[in-house]
mmCIF file of C-alpha atoms in Angstrom:
data_model
loop_
_atom_site.group_PDB
_atom_site.id
_atom_site.type_symbol
_atom_site.label_atom_id
_atom_site.label_comp_id
_atom_site.label_asym_id
_atom_site.label_seq_id
_atom_site.Cartn_x
_atom_site.Cartn_y
_atom_site.Cartn_z
ATOM 1 C CA MET S 6 4.445 12.149 21.483
ATOM 2 C CA ALA S 7 3.633 8.702 20.089
ATOM 3 C CA GLU S 8 3.816 8.128 16.355
ATOM 4 C CA HIS S 9 0.501 7.880 14.522
ATOM 5 C CA ARG S 10 -0.425 4.265 13.824
ATOM 6 C CA ILE S 11 -1.251 4.934 10.155
ATOM 7 C CA TYR S 12 2.508 5.201 9.496
ATOM 8 C CA SER S 13 3.006 1.512 10.259
ATOM 9 C CA THR S 14 -0.276 0.414 8.655
ATOM 10 C CA SER S 15 0.096 -1.485 5.401
ATOM 11 C CA PHE S 16 -0.773 0.460 2.290
ATOM 12 C CA ALA S 17 -2.669 -2.638 1.054
ATOM 13 C CA SER S 18 -5.106 -2.497 3.966
ATOM 14 C CA VAL S 19 -6.164 1.040 3.003
ATOM 15 C CA TYR S 20 -5.803 0.674 -0.775
ATOM 16 C CA VAL S 21 -8.674 -1.843 -0.907
ATOM 17 C CA HIS S 22 -10.889 0.795 0.727
ATOM 18 C CA TYR S 23 -9.757 3.456 -1.742
ATOM 19 C CA VAL S 24 -10.713 1.181 -4.647
ATOM 20 C CA ALA S 25 -14.002 0.116 -3.048
ATOM 21 C CA LYS S 26 -14.975 3.750 -2.430
ATOM 22 C CA ALA S 27 -14.291 4.696 -6.049
ATOM 23 C CA GLU S 28 -16.125 1.623 -7.394
ATOM 24 C CA ARG S 29 -19.181 2.275 -5.176
ATOM 25 C CA LYS S 30 -19.420 5.670 -6.856
ATOM 26 C CA GLY S 31 -19.068 4.257 -10.386
ATOM 27 C CA HIS S 32 -15.358 4.786 -10.849
ATOM 28 C CA THR S 33 -12.487 2.369 -11.412
ATOM 29 C CA ARG S 34 -9.351 1.006 -9.819
ATOM 30 C CA GLY S 35 -7.504 2.433 -12.815
ATOM 31 C CA GLU S 36 -8.592 5.935 -11.862
ATOM 32 C CA VAL S 37 -7.438 5.394 -8.277
ATOM 33 C CA ASP S 38 -4.111 4.045 -9.547
ATOM 34 C CA GLN S 39 -3.767 7.034 -11.868
ATOM 35 C CA VAL S 40 -4.093 9.616 -9.086
ATOM 36 C CA ILE S 41 -1.791 7.644 -6.770
ATOM 37 C CA GLY S 42 0.716 7.421 -9.628
ATOM 38 C CA TRP S 43 0.428 11.153 -10.273
ATOM 39 C CA LEU S 44 1.145 11.887 -6.613
ATOM 40 C CA THR S 45 3.936 9.361 -6.024
ATOM 41 C CA GLY S 46 5.361 8.233 -9.359
ATOM 42 C CA TYR S 47 4.405 4.589 -8.775
ATOM 43 C CA ASP S 48 3.039 2.683 -11.786
ATOM 44 C CA ALA S 49 0.479 -0.158 -11.765
ATOM 45 C CA ASP S 50 3.166 -2.853 -11.428
ATOM 46 C CA ASP S 51 4.728 -1.007 -8.492
ATOM 47 C CA LEU S 52 1.349 -0.765 -6.770
ATOM 48 C CA GLU S 53 0.712 -4.490 -7.227
ATOM 49 C CA ARG S 54 4.100 -5.268 -5.670
ATOM 50 C CA ILE S 55 3.521 -2.858 -2.776
ATOM 51 C CA VAL S 56 0.117 -4.392 -2.072
ATOM 52 C CA ALA S 57 1.530 -7.939 -2.229
ATOM 53 C CA ASP S 58 4.463 -7.020 0.043
ATOM 54 C CA GLU S 59 2.148 -5.253 2.534
ATOM 55 C CA THR S 60 4.431 -2.210 2.528
ATOM 56 C CA ASP S 61 3.624 0.275 5.295
ATOM 57 C CA PHE S 62 2.777 3.912 4.601
ATOM 58 C CA ARG S 63 6.112 5.207 5.927
ATOM 59 C CA THR S 64 8.009 3.016 3.447
ATOM 60 C CA PHE S 65 5.457 3.636 0.677
ATOM 61 C CA PHE S 66 6.159 7.366 0.718
ATOM 62 C CA ALA S 67 9.873 7.104 1.583
ATOM 63 C CA GLU S 68 10.453 4.929 -1.492
ATOM 64 C CA ALA S 69 8.122 6.814 -3.836
ATOM 65 C CA PRO S 70 9.869 7.268 -7.195
ATOM 66 C CA ARG S 71 8.993 10.964 -7.336
ATOM 67 C CA MET S 72 6.540 13.004 -5.341
ATOM 68 C CA ASN S 73 4.683 15.339 -7.664
ATOM 69 C CA PRO S 74 5.866 18.935 -7.225
ATOM 70 C CA ASN S 75 2.259 20.066 -7.779
ATOM 71 C CA ALA S 76 1.061 18.152 -4.704
ATOM 72 C CA SER S 77 1.101 21.435 -2.792
ATOM 73 C CA LEU S 78 -1.793 22.535 -5.036
ATOM 74 C CA ILE S 79 -4.012 19.968 -3.268
ATOM 75 C CA THR S 80 -6.143 21.912 -0.821
ATOM 76 C CA GLY S 81 -9.335 21.446 1.107
ATOM 77 C CA LEU S 82 -10.689 19.455 3.994
ATOM 78 C CA ILE S 83 -10.126 15.798 4.739
ATOM 79 C CA CYS S 84 -11.465 14.460 8.027
ATOM 80 C CA GLY S 85 -12.217 18.057 9.034
ATOM 81 C CA ILE S 86 -8.599 19.173 8.658
ATOM 82 C CA ARG S 87 -7.206 21.416 5.928
ATOM 83 C CA VAL S 88 -4.583 19.359 4.086
ATOM 84 C CA GLU S 89 -2.501 22.400 3.259
ATOM 85 C CA GLU S 90 -2.105 23.164 6.989
ATOM 86 C CA ILE S 91 -0.867 19.736 8.118
ATOM 87 C CA GLU S 92 2.616 20.200 9.557
ATOM 88 C CA ASP S 93 3.848 16.585 9.558
ATOM 89 C CA PRO S 94 5.110 15.916 5.993
ATOM 90 C CA LEU S 95 4.242 12.196 6.042
ATOM 91 C CA MET S 96 0.725 12.794 7.368
ATOM 92 C CA GLN S 97 0.273 15.518 4.757
ATOM 93 C CA GLN S 98 1.276 13.103 1.972
ATOM 94 C CA ILE S 99 -1.180 10.501 3.272
ATOM 95 C CA ARG S 100 -3.954 13.093 3.417
ATOM 96 C CA TYR S 101 -3.087 14.322 -0.089
ATOM 97 C CA MET S 102 -3.692 10.786 -1.312
ATOM 98 C CA ASP S 103 -6.958 10.567 0.651
ATOM 99 C CA LYS S 104 -8.096 13.843 -0.916
ATOM 100 C CA LEU S 105 -7.268 12.689 -4.461
ATOM 101 C CA VAL S 106 -9.209 9.438 -3.983
ATOM 102 C CA ASP S 107 -12.157 11.404 -2.575
ATOM 103 C CA GLU S 108 -12.126 13.606 -5.662
ATOM 104 C CA VAL S 109 -12.145 10.533 -7.933
ATOM 105 C CA ALA S 110 -15.098 9.098 -5.992
ATOM 106 C CA ARG S 111 -16.989 12.390 -6.253
ATOM 107 C CA GLY S 112 -16.581 12.334 -10.013
ATOM 108 C CA LYS S 113 -14.386 15.372 -10.374
ATOM 109 C CA LYS S 114 -12.737 15.709 -13.809
ATOM 110 C CA MET S 115 -9.332 14.032 -13.976
ATOM 111 C CA THR S 116 -7.623 17.189 -15.304
ATOM 112 C CA SER S 117 -8.887 19.016 -12.231
ATOM 113 C CA ILE S 118 -7.823 16.225 -9.855
ATOM 114 C CA LEU S 119 -4.355 16.192 -11.413
ATOM 115 C CA ARG S 120 -4.153 19.946 -10.892
ATOM 116 C CA GLY S 121 -4.128 20.787 -14.581
ATOM 117 C CA THR S 122 -1.404 18.367 -15.655
ATOM 118 C CA PRO S 123 -2.155 15.955 -18.501
ATOM 119 C CA ALA S 124 -3.850 12.700 -17.460
#
C-alpha cells in the first residue's frame, strides 16, 4: 500500500492553515502554538525553525522533543474518523494535532483542550 502523501508534506504548508482557522474564529497563533507544544514538546522557536526549514510531517513527529503521554486522551471525530481508532501511529499523531487545533478554533477552554494539564 502506498504511503499517505501527508507524511511528506511540509508542516509549514499546513501550519498556516491551522493559524488561519484559529484566527478566523477569533483565536491566536499563540494558542495554536500552545496546543502543538503541549502535544509535541516543541516551543515557539522550534516551530519557527521547522516552518522555515519546511520540515515534513514524518520528520516533525520523529524529532518531537516529547510526545505528551496524555495524547491518548484526545478522542472524537476528525474528518469523519475517530482519532482514538486510527491504527497508524503517525497518522494518529497528525489527527491528534488536527483535533487540538479544531478545539482551539471552536473556543473550547484551554484546560479542557490540554486534557486537564496546566496551560
